[in-house]
XYZ file of C-alpha atoms in Angstrom:
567
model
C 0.000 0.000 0.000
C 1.167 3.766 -0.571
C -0.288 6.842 1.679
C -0.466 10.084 0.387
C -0.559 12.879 3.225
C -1.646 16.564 2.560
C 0.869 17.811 4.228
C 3.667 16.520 2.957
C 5.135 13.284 2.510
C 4.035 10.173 4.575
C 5.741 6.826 5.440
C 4.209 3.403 5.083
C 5.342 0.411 7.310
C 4.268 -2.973 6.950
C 4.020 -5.612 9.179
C 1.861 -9.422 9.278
C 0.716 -11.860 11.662
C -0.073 -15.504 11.334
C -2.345 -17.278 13.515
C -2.695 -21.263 12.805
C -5.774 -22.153 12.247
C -7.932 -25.674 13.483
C -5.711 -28.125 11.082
C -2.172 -27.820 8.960
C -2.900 -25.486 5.676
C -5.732 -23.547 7.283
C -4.526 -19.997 9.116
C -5.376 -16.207 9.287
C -3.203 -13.420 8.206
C -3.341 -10.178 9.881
C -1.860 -7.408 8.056
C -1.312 -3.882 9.384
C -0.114 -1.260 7.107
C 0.765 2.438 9.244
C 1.453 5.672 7.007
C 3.007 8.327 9.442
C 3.620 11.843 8.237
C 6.583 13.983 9.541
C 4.834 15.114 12.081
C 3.802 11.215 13.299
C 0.144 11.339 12.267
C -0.765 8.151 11.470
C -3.062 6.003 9.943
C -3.474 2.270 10.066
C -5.357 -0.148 7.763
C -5.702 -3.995 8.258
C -6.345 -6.449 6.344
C -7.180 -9.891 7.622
C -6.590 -12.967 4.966
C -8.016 -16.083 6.048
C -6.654 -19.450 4.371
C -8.507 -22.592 4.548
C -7.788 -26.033 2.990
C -10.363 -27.923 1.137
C -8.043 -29.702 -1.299
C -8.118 -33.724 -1.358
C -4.754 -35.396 -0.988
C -3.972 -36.932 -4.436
C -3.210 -40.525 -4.316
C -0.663 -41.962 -6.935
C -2.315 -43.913 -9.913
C -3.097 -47.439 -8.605
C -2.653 -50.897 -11.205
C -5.448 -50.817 -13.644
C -8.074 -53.892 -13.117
C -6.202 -57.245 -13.764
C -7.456 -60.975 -13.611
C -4.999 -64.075 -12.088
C -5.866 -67.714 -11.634
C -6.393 -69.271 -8.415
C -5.410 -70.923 -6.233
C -3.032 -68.030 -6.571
C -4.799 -65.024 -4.137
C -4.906 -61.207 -5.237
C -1.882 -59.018 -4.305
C -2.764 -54.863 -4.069
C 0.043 -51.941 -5.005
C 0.451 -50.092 -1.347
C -0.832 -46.882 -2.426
C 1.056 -43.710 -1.888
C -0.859 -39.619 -1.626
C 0.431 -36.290 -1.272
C -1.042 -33.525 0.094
C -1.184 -30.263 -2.151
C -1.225 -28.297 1.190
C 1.542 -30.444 2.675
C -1.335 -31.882 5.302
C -0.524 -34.795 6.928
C -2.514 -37.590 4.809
C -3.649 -40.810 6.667
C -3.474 -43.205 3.830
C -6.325 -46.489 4.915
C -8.359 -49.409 2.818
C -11.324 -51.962 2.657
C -11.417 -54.662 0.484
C -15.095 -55.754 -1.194
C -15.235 -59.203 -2.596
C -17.532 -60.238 -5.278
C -18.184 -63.904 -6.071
C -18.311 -64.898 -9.811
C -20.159 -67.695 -10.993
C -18.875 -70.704 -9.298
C -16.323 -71.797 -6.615
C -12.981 -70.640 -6.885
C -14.520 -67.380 -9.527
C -14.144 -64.179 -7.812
C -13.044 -60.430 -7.318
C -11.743 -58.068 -4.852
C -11.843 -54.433 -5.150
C -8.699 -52.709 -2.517
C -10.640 -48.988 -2.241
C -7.911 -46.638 -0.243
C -9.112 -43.852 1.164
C -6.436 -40.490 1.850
C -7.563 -37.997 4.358
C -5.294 -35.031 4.953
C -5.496 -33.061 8.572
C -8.324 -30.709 7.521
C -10.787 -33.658 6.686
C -10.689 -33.587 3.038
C -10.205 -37.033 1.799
C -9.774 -38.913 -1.944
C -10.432 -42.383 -2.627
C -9.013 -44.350 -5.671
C -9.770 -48.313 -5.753
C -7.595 -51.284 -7.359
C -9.727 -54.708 -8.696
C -8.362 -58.310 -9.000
C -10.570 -60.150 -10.112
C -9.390 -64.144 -9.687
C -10.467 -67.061 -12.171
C -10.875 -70.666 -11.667
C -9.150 -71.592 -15.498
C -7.949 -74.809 -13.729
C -8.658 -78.482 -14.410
C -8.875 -80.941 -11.362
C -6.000 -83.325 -11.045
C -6.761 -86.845 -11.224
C -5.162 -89.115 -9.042
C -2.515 -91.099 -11.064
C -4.366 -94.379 -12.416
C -2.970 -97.891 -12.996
C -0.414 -98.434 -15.954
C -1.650 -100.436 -18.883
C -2.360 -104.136 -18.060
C -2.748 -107.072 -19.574
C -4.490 -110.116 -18.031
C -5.925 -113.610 -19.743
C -9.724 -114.301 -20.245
C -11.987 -115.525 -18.828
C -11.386 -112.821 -16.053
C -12.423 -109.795 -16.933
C -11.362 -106.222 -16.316
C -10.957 -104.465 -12.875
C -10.568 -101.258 -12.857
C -9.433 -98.870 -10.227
C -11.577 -96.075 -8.903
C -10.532 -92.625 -9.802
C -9.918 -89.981 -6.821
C -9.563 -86.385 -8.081
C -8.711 -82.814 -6.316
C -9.197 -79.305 -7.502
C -6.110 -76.947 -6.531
C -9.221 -73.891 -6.311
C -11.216 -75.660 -3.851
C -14.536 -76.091 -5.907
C -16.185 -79.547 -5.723
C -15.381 -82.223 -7.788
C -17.844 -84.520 -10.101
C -16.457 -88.007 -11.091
C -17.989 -89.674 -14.092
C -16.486 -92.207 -16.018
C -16.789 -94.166 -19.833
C -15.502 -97.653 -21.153
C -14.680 -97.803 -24.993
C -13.713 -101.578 -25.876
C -11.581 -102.224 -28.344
C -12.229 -106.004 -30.336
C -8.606 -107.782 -30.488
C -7.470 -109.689 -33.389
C -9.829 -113.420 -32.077
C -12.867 -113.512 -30.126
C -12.011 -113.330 -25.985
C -9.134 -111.209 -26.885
C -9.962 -107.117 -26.779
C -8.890 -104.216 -24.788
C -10.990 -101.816 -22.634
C -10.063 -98.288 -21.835
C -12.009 -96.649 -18.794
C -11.844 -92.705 -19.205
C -12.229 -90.850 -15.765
C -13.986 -87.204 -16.258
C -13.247 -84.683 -13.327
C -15.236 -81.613 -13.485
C -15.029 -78.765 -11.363
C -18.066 -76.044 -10.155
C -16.192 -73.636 -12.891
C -16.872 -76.821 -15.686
C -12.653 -77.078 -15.800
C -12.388 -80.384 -16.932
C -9.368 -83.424 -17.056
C -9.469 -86.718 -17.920
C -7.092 -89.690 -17.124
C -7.517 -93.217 -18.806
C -6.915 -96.427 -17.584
C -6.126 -99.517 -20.143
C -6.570 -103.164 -19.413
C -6.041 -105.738 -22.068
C -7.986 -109.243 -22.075
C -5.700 -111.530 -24.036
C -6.876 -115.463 -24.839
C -4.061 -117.361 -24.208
C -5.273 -120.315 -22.729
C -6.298 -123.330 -24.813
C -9.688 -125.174 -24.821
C -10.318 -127.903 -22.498
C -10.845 -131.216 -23.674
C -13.426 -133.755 -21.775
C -11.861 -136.452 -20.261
C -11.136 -139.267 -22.691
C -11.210 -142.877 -22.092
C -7.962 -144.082 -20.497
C -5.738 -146.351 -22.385
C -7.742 -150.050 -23.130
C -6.827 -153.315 -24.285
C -8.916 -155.221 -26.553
C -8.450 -158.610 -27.890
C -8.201 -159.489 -31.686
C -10.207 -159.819 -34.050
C -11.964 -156.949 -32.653
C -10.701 -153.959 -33.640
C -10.559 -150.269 -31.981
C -13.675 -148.272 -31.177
C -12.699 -144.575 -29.784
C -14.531 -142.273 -28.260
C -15.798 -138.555 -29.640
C -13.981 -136.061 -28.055
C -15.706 -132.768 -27.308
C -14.218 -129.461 -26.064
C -14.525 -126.097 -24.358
C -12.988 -122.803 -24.058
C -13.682 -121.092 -21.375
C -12.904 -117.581 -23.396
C -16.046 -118.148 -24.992
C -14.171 -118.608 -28.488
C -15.638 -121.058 -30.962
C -13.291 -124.295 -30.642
C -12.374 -126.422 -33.828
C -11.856 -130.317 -32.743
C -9.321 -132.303 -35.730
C -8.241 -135.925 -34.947
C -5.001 -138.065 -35.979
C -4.645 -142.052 -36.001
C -1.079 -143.021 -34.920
C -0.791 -147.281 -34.927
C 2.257 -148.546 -33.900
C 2.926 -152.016 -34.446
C 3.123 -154.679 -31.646
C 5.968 -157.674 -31.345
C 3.901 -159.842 -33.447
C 0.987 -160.376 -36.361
C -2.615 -159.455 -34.178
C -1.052 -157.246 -31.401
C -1.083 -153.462 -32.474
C -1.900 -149.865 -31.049
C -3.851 -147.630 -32.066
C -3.339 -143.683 -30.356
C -6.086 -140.962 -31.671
C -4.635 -137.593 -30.653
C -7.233 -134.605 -30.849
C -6.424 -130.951 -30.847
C -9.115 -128.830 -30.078
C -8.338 -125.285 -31.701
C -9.446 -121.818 -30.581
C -10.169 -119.061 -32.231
C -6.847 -117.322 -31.188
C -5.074 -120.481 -32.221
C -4.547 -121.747 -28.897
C -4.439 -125.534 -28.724
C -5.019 -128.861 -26.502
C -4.095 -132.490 -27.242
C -5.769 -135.276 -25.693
C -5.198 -138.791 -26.509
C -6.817 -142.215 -26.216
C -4.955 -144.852 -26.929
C -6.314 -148.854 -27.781
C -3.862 -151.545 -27.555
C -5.114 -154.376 -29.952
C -3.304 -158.060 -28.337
C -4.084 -161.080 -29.590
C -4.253 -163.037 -26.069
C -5.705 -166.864 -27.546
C -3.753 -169.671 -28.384
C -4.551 -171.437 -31.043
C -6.642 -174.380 -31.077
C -7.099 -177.958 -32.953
C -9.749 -178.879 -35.336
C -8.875 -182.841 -34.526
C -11.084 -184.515 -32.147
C -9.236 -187.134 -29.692
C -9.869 -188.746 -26.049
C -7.991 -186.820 -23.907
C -8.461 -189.824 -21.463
C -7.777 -193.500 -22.045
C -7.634 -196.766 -20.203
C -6.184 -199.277 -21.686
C -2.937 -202.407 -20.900
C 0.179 -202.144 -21.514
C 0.564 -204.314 -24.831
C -2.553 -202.123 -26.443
C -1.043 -198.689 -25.760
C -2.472 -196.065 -28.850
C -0.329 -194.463 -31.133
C -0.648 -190.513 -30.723
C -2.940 -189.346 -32.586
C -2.231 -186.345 -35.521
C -3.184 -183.068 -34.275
C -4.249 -179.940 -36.786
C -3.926 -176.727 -35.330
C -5.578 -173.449 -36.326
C -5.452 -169.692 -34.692
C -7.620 -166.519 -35.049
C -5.076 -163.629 -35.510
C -1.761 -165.307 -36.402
C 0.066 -167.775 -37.888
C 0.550 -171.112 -35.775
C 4.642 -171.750 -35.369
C 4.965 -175.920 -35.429
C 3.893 -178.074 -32.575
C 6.171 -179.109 -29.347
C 5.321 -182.613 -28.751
C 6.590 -184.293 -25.327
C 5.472 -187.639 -24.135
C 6.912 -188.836 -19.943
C 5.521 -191.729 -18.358
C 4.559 -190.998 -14.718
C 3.096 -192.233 -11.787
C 4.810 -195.542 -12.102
C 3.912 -198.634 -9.591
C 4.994 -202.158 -10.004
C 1.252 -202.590 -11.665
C 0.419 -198.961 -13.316
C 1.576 -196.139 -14.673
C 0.710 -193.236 -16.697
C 2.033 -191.836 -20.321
C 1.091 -188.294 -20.780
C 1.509 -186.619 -24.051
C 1.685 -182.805 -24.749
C 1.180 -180.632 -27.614
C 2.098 -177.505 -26.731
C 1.999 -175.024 -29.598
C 1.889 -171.686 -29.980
C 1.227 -168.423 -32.674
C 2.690 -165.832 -33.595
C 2.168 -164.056 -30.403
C 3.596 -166.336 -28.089
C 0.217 -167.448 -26.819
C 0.182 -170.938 -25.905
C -2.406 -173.873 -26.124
C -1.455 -177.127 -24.561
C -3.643 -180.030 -25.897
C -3.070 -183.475 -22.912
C -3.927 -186.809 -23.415
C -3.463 -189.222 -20.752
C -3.025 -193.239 -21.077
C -3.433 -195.056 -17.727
C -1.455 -198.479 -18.241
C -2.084 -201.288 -16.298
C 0.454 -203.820 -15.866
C 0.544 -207.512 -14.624
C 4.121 -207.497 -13.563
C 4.177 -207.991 -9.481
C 6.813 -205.502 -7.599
C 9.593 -207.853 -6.158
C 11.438 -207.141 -3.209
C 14.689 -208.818 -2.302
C 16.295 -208.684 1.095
C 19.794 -207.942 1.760
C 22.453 -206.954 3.764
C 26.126 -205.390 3.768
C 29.031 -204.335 6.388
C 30.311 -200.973 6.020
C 33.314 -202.198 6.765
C 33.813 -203.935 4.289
C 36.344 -203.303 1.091
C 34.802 -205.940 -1.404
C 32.781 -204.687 -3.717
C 28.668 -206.167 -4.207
C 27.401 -206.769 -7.984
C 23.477 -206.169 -7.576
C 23.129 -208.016 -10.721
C 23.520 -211.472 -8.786
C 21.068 -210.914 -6.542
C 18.353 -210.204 -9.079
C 16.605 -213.801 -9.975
C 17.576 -216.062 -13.012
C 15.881 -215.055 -16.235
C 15.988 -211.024 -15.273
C 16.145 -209.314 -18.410
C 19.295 -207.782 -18.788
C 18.412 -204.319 -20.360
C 17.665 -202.472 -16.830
C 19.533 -199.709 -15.446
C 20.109 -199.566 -11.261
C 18.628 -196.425 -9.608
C 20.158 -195.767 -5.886
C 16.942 -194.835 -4.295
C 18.344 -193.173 -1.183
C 21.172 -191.625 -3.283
C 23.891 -193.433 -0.911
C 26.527 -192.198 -3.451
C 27.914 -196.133 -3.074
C 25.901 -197.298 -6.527
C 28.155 -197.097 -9.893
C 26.418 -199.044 -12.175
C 25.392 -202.756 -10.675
C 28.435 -202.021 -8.250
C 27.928 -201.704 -5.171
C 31.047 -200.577 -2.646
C 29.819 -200.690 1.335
C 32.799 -199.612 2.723
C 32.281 -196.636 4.953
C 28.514 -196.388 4.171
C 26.131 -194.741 6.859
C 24.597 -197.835 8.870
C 21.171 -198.019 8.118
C 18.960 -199.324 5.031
C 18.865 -198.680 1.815
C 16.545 -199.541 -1.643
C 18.929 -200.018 -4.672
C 15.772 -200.582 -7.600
C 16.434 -202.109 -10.877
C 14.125 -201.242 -13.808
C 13.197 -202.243 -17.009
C 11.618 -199.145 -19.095
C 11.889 -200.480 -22.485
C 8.405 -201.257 -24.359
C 5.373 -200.406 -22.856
C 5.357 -203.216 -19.797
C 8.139 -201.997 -17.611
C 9.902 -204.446 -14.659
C 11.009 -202.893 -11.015
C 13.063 -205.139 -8.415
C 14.001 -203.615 -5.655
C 17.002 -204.916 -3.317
C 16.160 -203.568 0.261
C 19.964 -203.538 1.646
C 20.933 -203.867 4.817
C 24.040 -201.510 5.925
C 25.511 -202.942 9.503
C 28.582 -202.771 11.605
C 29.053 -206.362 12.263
C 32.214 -206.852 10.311
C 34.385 -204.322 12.245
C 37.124 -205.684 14.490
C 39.133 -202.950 15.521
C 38.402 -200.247 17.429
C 37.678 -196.828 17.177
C 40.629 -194.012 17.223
C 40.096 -191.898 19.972
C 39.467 -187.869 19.200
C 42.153 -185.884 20.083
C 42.804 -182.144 19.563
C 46.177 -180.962 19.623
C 46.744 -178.308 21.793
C 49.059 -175.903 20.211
C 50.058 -175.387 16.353
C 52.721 -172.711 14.224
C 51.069 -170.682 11.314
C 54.227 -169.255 10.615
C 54.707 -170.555 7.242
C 57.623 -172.407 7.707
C 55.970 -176.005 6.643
C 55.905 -177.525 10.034
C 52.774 -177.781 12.650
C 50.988 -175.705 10.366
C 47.372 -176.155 10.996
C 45.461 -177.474 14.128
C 45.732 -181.395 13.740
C 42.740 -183.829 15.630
C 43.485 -186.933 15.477
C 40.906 -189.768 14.908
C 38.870 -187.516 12.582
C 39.951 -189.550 9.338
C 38.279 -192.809 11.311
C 34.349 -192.389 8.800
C 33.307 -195.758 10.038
C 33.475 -195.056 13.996
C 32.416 -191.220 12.999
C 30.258 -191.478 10.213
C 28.919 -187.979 10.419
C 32.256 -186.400 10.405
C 33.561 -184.013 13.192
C 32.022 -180.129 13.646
C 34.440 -177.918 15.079
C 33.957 -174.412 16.552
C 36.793 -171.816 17.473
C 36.521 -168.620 19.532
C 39.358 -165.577 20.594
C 39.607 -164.849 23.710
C 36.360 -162.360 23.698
C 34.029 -165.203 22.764
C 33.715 -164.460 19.196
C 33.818 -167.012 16.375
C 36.830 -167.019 14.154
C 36.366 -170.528 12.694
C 33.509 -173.218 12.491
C 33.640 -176.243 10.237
C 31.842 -179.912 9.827
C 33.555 -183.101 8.701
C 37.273 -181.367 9.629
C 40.138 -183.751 8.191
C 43.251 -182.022 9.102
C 43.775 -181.586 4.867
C 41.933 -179.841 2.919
C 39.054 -178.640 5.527
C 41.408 -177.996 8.583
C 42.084 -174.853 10.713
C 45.054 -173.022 9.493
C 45.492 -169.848 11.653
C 42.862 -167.887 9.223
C 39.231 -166.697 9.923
C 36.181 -168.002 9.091
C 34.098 -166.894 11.327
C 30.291 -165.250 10.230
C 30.433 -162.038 12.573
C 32.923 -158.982 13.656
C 36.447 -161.033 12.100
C 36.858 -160.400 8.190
C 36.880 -164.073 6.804
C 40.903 -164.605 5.715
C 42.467 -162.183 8.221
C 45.260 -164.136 9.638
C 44.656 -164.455 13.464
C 47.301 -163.024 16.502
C 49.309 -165.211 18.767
C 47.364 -165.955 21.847
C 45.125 -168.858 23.559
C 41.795 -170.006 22.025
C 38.691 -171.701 22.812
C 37.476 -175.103 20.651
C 34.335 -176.795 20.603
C 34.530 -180.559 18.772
C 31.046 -182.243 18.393
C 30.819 -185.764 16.858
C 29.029 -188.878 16.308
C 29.376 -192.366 17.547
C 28.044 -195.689 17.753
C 28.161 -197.237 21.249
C 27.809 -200.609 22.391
C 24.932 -201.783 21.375
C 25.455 -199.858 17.705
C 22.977 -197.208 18.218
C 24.394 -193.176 17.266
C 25.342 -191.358 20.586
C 26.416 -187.358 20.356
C 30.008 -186.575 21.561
C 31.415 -183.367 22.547
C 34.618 -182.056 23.515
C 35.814 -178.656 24.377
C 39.064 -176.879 25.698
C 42.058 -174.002 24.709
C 44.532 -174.424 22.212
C 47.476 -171.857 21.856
C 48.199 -170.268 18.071
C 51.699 -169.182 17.581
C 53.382 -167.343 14.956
């Protein structure tokens, strides 16, 4: 301001004063302007400037709307204001959320509000708005399998989550896939998981049916023999697969011949055939054996009666057989059952085919005879060297064309010769027979075998009580003396040897100090190996013999005692 003063020139001061008003930027101004003259007249003028704020804070430029996918969440700028009138700004925010049209589909609007000191305030708002563009994730299913009819397909049950949270709907579809036969094919179940936003994901799950397993074939007959001329009957096979598949039955004849004309095999193998060329065998096999002899187309008594001096020729047989050829007849003709007034001629065809069956075809001529059986008494001493011809005891006129039998097989008979010397006492039947031509003769010489001509008597038994095995040729074996003496001992002499722990190293009957004589060696039949040359030392004999005693009946002997081995 200027002042102007009538009188002269006046002077103009200035001065101003601030009073702060209810809130940072508002105040008053007080200004005082005083012109004074030269003579101090003054005048004042005030003016009073009040300043008020009613300007919003700005607040910086927030992100523009933007979308992001859950299950990732929104994430707001931090907004920032100033204050034109360099209020204090107190910078807060609400969030509003908005659902969309399904689970996991929404929006948030971030709305900050900036309010300086004086109360004026500006808002400016941020929106994320949040999708659910996500599939659910299917649990992961089974690998591709393969398994053989007739089971079928299992498949697992699908399990599904959604990453946003919305509910899950399971639904599922089988598309089967016809293989290259029927019973093979391949099914693939398709899982569907849907979410509340309609994101959708599928997973599959492949199982393949293969027919690998052949048909079945019913039980055939089990193997059978039949006998020729029949000839083999088999049995229809039939056949099943449990795949379902259509089965195709074929048949083969195998015959393998047998070890003659008639016998034979027959094997029929059938293969039952799928449709996915699987394939059974079953077999049933008929052994064809010709089991019957052959037989004879003669007729003849196979029983006749008749005497000796009308005895029948043998008759001519024909033979015939029904599966082979018949190999030439075995004929055999023995006399049996012989008595002094019967006996019995059997013949015997026996003939047989080409198989090796046999047929025997018997006849059988009882003989009667008139010849009486003679019996001639007799008698011998065993002590005796002189030699008996049976042929002079037989009666005058005996035909000469008989052979001697020794009946008790005395070992004393050569020929008509009889030698008594050392025979067992006793008696004996010495028969001679006449076999030639259909009467036969038997005499039979009932001899007699005593003891009357001995004179001397018997050697005593006597065992020696010591002997040397040591190879040098001299007392080599265990001599008993009297053992050589077969009239006075006709049985011969036993003889048992033990060691000293009772076991038996040697046992023997009819010892004879040669060539059946103890020698220092085992023999025994338990814990001593047989020819293990014994040790030095004392053992144990046992002698047992026979006798005749006074009156000439037998009388057992025994005698027992040690005997020392040295080598």
């Amino acid at each position: 301001l200027t002042a102007t003063d009538n009188c002269g020139n006046a002077t103009v001061t200035f001065t101003e004063t601030a009073v702060e008003g209810a809130c940072a930027g508002a105040y008053t101004l007080t200004r005082t302007w005083t012109a004074t003259d030269a003579c101090n007249n003054a005048t004042t003028h005030l003016q009073t400037v009040t300043v008020q704020d009613t300007t919003k804070p700005v607040i910086a430029v927030l992100p523009a709307p933007s979308t992001i996918s859950c299950p990732a969440t929104p994430t707001f700028a931090v907004a920032t204001a100033t204050d034109a009138c360099g209020s204090l700004v107190i910078l807060t925010s609400a969030d509003v959320t908005t659902n969309g049209a399904c689970v996991g589909s929404y929006s948030v609007t971030r709305t900050w509000t900036a309010t300086d000191a004086c109360g004026n305030a500006a808002s400016a708002s941020q929106t994320i708005n949040v999708q659910d563009v996500t599939a659910p994730i299917i649990a992961a299913l089974p690998e591709a399998s393969t398994i053989s009819c007739p089971a079928t397909p299992a498949f697992a049950v699908a399990t599904a989550t959604d990453v946003c949270g919305s509910a899950v709907t399971l639904t599922s579809t089988d598309v089967t896939t016809p293989g290259g036969c029927a019973g093979s094919y391949s099914v693939t179940r398709t899982w569907t998981a849907t979410d509340a936003c309609g994101n959708a994901a599928s997973a599959s799950q492949t199982i393949n049916v293969q027919d690998v397993t052949a048909p079945i074939i019913a039980a055939l007959p089990e193997a059978s023999t039949i006998s020729c001329p029949a000839t083999p009957a088999f049995a229809v096979a039939t056949a099943t697969d449990v795949c379902g598949s259509a089965v195709t039955l074929t048949s083969t004849d195998v015959t393998t011949p047998g070890g003659c004309a008639g016998s034979y095999s027959v094997t029929r193998t059938w293969t039952a055939t799928d449709a996915c060329g699987n394939a059974s065998k079953a077999s049933q096999t008929i052994s064809v054996t010709d089991t019957t002899g052959p037989t004879t187309s003669t007729s003849f008594p196979t029983t006749v009666d008749v005497k000796c001096d009308a005895v029948p020729v043998k008759p001519e047989l024909v033979f015939v057989d029904n599966c082979s050829a018949v190999n030439p007849a075995i004929y055999t003709e023995k006399t049996i059952n012989q008595t002094p007034t019967t006996y019995t001629i059997v013949r015997e065809w026996s003939v047989a085919d080409a198989c090796g069956n046999e047929s025997k075809f018997i006849q059988t001529v009882n003989v009667s005879i008139a010849n009486a059986n003679t019996v001639i008494p007799s008698s011998a001493c065993n002590a005796d060297s002189t030699p008996i011809d049976l042929n002079n005891l037989l009666p005058v006129g005996t035909p000469t064309n008989g052979i001697w039998i020794d009946v008790n097989n005395s070992g004393h008979l050569q020929g008509s010769i009889l030698s008594p010397l050392d025979m067992a006492l006793g008696d004996y039947v010495f028969e001679y027979k006449v076999t030639d031509g259909s009467c036969p003769l038997s005499i039979k010489i009932n001899m007699n075998v005593n003891f009357d001509c001995k004179v001397l008597g018997c050697e005593a038994i006597v065992v020696h009580n010591a002997f040397t095995p040591n190879g040098d040729g001299i007392n080599e074996q265990l001599i008993i003396d009297g053992v050589e003496d077969n009239i006075c001992y006709p049985s011969g002499i036993s003889v048992e040897i033990y060691n000293r722990w009772g076991v038996l190293v040697f046992e023997t009957t009819k010892y004879n100090n040669s060539s059946n004589v103890f020698d220092g060696y085992s023999r025994g039949r338990t814990t001593i190996n047989k020819s293990d040359g014994l040790p030095t030392g004392t053992y144990y004999y046992i002698v047992n013999y026979e006798s005749f005693d006074g009156t000439g009946n037998i009388q057992i002997n025994r005698k027992d005692g040690f005997i020392y081995l040295s080598r």
